CSV table of C-alpha atoms in Angstrom, one decimal:
chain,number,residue,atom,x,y,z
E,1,UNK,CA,124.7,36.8,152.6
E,2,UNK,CA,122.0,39.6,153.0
E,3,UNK,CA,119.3,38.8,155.8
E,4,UNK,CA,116.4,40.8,156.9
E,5,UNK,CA,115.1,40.1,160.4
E,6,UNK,CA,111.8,41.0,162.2
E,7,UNK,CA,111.7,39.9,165.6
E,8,UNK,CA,108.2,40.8,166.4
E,9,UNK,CA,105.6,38.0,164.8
E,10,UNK,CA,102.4,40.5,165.9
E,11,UNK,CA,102.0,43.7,168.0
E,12,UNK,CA,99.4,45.8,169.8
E,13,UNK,CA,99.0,49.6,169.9
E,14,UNK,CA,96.0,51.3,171.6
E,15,UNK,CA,94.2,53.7,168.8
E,16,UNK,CA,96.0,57.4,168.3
E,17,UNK,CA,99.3,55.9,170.3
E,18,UNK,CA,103.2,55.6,168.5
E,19,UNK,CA,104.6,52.0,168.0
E,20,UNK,CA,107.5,51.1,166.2
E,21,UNK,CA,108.2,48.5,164.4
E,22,UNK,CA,111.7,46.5,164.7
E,23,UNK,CA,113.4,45.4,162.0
E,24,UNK,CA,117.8,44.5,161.8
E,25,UNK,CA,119.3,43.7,158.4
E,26,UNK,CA,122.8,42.1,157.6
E,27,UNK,CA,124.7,43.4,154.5
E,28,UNK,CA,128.6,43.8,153.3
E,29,UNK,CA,127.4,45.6,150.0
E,30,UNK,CA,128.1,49.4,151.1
E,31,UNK,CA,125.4,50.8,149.2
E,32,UNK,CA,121.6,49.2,150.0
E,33,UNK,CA,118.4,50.6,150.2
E,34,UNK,CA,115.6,49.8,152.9
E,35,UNK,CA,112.0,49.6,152.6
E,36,UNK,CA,109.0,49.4,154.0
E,37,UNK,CA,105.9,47.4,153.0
E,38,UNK,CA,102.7,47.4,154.1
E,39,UNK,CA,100.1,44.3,153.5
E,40,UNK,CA,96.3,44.5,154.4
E,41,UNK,CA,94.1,41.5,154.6
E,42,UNK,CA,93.2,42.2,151.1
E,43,UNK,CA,97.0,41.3,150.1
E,44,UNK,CA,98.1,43.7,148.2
E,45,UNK,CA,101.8,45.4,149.1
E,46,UNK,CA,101.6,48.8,149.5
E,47,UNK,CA,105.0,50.7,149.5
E,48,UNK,CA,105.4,53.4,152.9
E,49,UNK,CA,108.7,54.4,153.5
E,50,UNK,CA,112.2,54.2,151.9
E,51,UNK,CA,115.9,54.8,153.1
E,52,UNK,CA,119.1,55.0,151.4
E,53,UNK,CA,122.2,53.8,153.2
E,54,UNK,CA,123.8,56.9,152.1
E,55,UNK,CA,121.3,59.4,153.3
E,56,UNK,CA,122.1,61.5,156.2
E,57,UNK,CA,118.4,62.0,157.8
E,58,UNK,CA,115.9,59.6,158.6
E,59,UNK,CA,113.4,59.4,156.0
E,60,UNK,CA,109.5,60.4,156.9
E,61,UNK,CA,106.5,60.0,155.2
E,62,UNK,CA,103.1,61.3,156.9
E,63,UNK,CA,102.9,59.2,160.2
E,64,UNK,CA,105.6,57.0,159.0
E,65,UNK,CA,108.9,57.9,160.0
E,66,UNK,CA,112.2,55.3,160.0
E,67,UNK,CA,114.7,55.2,162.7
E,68,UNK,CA,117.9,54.2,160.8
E,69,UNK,CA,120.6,53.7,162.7
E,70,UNK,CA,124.0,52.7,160.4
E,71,UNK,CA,126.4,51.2,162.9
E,72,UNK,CA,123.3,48.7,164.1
E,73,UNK,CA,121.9,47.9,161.6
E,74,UNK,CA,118.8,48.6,162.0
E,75,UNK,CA,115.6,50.6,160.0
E,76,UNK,CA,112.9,50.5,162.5
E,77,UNK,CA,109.2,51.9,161.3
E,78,UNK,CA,107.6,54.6,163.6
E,79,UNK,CA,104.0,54.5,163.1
E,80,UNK,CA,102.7,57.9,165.1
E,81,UNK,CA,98.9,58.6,166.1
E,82,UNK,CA,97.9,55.3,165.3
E,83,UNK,CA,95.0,54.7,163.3
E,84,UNK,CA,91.8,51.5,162.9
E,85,UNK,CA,93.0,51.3,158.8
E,86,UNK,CA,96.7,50.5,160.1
E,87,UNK,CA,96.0,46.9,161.0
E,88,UNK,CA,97.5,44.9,158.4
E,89,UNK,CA,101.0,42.8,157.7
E,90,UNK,CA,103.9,45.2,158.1
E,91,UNK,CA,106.8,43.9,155.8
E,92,UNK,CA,111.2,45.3,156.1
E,93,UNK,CA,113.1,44.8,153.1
E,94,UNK,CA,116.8,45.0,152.1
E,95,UNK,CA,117.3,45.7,148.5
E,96,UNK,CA,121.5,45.3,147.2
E,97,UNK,CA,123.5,42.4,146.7
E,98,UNK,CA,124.7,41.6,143.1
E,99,UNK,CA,121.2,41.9,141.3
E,100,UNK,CA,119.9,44.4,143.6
E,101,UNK,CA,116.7,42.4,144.4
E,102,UNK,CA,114.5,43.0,147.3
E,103,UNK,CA,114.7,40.4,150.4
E,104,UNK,CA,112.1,40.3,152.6
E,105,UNK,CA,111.9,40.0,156.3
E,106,UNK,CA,109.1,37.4,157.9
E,107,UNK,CA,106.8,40.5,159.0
E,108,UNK,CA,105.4,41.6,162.1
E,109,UNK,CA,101.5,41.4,162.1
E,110,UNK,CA,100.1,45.3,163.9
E,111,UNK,CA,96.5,45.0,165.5
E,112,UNK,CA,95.4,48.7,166.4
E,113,UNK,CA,93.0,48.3,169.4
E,114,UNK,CA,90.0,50.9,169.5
J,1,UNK,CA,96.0,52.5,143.6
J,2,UNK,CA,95.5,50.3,139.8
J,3,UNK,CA,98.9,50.7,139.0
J,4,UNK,CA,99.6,46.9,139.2
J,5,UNK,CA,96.8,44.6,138.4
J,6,UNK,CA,96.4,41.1,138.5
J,7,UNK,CA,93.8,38.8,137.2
J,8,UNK,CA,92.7,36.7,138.4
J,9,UNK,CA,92.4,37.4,142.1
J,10,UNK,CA,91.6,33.5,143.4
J,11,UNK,CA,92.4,30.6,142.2
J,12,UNK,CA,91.3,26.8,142.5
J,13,UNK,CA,92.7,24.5,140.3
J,14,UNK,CA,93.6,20.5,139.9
J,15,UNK,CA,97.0,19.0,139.6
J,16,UNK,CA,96.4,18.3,136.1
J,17,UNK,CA,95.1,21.7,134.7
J,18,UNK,CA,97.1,24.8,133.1
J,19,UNK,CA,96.6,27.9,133.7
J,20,UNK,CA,97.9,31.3,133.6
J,21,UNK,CA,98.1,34.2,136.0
J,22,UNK,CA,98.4,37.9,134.0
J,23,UNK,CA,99.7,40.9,135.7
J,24,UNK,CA,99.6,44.3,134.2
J,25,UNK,CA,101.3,47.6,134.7
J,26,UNK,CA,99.7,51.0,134.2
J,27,UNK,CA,103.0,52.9,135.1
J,28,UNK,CA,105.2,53.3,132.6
J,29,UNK,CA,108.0,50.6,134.2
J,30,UNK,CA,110.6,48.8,132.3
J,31,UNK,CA,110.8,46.2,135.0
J,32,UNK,CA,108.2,43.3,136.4
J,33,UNK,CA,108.8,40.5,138.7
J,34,UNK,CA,106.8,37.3,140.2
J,35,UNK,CA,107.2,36.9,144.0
J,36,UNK,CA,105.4,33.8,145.9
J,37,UNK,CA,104.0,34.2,149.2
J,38,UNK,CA,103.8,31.2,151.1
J,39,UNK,CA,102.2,31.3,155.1
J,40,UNK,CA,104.5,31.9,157.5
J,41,UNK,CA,107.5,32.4,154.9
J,42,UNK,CA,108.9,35.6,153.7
J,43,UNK,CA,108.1,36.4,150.0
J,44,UNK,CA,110.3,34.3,147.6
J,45,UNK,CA,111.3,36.3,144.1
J,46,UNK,CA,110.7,33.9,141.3
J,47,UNK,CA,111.2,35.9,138.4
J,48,UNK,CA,112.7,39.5,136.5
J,49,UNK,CA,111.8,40.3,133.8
J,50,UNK,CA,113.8,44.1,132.8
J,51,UNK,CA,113.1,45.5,129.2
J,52,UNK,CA,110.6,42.3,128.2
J,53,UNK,CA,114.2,39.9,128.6
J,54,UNK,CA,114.4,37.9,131.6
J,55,UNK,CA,117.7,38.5,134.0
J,56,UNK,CA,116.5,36.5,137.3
J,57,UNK,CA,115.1,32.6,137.5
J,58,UNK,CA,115.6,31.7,141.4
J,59,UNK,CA,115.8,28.0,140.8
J,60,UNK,CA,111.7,27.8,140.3
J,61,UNK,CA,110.4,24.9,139.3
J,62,UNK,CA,109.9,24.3,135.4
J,63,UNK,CA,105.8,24.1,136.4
J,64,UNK,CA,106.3,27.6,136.4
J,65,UNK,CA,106.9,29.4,133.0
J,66,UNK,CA,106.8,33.0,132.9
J,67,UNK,CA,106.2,35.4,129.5
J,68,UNK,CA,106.7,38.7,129.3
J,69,UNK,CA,106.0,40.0,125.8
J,70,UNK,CA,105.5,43.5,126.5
J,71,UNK,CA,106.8,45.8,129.4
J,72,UNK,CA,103.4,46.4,130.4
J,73,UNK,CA,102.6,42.8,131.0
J,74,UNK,CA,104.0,40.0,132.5
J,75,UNK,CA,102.3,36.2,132.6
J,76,UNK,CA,102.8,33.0,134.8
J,77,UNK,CA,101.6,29.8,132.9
J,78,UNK,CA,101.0,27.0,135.3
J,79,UNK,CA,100.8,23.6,134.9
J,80,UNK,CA,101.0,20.0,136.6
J,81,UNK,CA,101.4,22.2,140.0
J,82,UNK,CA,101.7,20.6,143.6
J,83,UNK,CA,99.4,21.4,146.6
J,84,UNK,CA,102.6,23.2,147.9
J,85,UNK,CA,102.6,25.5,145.0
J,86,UNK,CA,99.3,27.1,146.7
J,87,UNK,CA,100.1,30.5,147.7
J,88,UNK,CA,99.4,34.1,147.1
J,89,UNK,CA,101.5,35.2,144.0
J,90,UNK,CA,102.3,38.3,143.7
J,91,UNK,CA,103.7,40.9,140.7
J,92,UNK,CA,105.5,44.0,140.9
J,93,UNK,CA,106.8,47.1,139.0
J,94,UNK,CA,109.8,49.2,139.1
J,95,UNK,CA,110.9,51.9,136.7
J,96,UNK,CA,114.5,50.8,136.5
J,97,UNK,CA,115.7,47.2,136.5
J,98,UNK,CA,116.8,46.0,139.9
J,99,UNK,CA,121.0,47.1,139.5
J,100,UNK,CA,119.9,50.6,138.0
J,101,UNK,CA,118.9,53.1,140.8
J,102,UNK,CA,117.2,52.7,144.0
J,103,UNK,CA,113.5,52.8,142.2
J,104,UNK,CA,110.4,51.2,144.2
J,105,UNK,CA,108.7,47.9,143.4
J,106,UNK,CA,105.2,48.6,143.7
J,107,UNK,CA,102.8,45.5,143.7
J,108,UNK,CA,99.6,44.4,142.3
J,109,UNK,CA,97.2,43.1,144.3
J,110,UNK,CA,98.1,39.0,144.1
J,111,UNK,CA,96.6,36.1,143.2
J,112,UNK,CA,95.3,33.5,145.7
J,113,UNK,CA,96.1,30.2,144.0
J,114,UNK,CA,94.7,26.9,145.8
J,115,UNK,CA,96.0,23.5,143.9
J,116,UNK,CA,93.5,20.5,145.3
């Protein structure tokens, strides 16, 4: 069975600092794609990042950048120079399987500190 | 972003009434969905609808009756619902259906629905 896991329920960055964001996934399906959500107070999902299990590099968007790392399993978000407007719901997500729907991770809940 | 939208954006409403949530895309996508979001849960997909003919039904409960009849919109009816069934529900849009490509969902902005 696919399983998305995000093992931090809320963290804290000081304003114009890094943080990353953990997330671990569980797959048998050799080809999957990884994403990553963000949801403000508002809650509306907003799409940041995606990664292919197939590509070679880590994929970057603007400040977002995502650690991928194969053998662990794991598509960590990297969230440079940290900004007021990025306090929301940050949401990891597995899409493969046999429909090739998206499963969501609980989320991890980022409060940027002024 | 109005790619996705979703009317209407809260909800209140009795056990006994029907009503119906409408989502709309602006994008040009042949695929829509209905996610749930309950607190504290991760979002559950209730629906797909790919090319206006449903391919997904998670097991939701027959309160819940979705109509597609266009690829640019995608309704949830609701009726006789439980105070469990409040949540924010959410819709989404990709350009491929979910086995074709690795295409984005992108989301609309939900609909806060309260059943007293």
């Amino acid at each position: 069975a696919q399983k998305i896991t995000q093992t931090q329920p809320g963290m804290f960055v000081q304003e114009k600092e890094a943080v990353t964001l953990d997330c671990t996934y569980d797959t048998s399906d050799p080809s999957y794609g990884l994403f990553w959500y963000k949801q403000p107070s508002s809650g509306e999902m907003i799409f940041l990042i995606y990664q292919g299990s197939y590509d070679q590099q880590n994929a970057t968007e603007g400040r977002y950048s995502l650690n991928f790392q194969k053998a662990r399993k794991s598509a960590n978000l990297v969230i440079s120079a940290s900004q007021l407007g990025d306090s929301a719901m940050y949401f990891c997500a597995m899409r493969g399987g046999s429909q090739g729907n998206l499963i969501f991770g609980k989320g991890t809940k980022l409060s940027v500190k002024p | 972003e109005t790619g996705v939208t979703q009317t209407p954006r809260h909800l209140v409403m009795g056990m006994t009434n029907k009503k119906s949530l409408k989502c709309e895309q602006h994008l040009g996508h042949n695929a829509m969905y209905w996610y749930k979001q309950s607190a504290k849960k991760p979002l559950e997909l209730m629906f797909v609808y790919s090319l206006e003919e449903r391919v997904e039904n998670n097991s939701v409960p027959s309160r819940f009756s979705p109509e597609c009849p266009n690829s640019s919109h995608l309704f949830l009816h609701l009726h006789t619902l439980q105070p469990e069934d409040s949540a924010l529900y959410l819709c989404a849009s990709s350009l491929s259906p979910p086995l074709v490509g690795a295409d984005t969902q992108y989301f609309g902005p939900g609909t806060r629905l309260t059943v007293l």
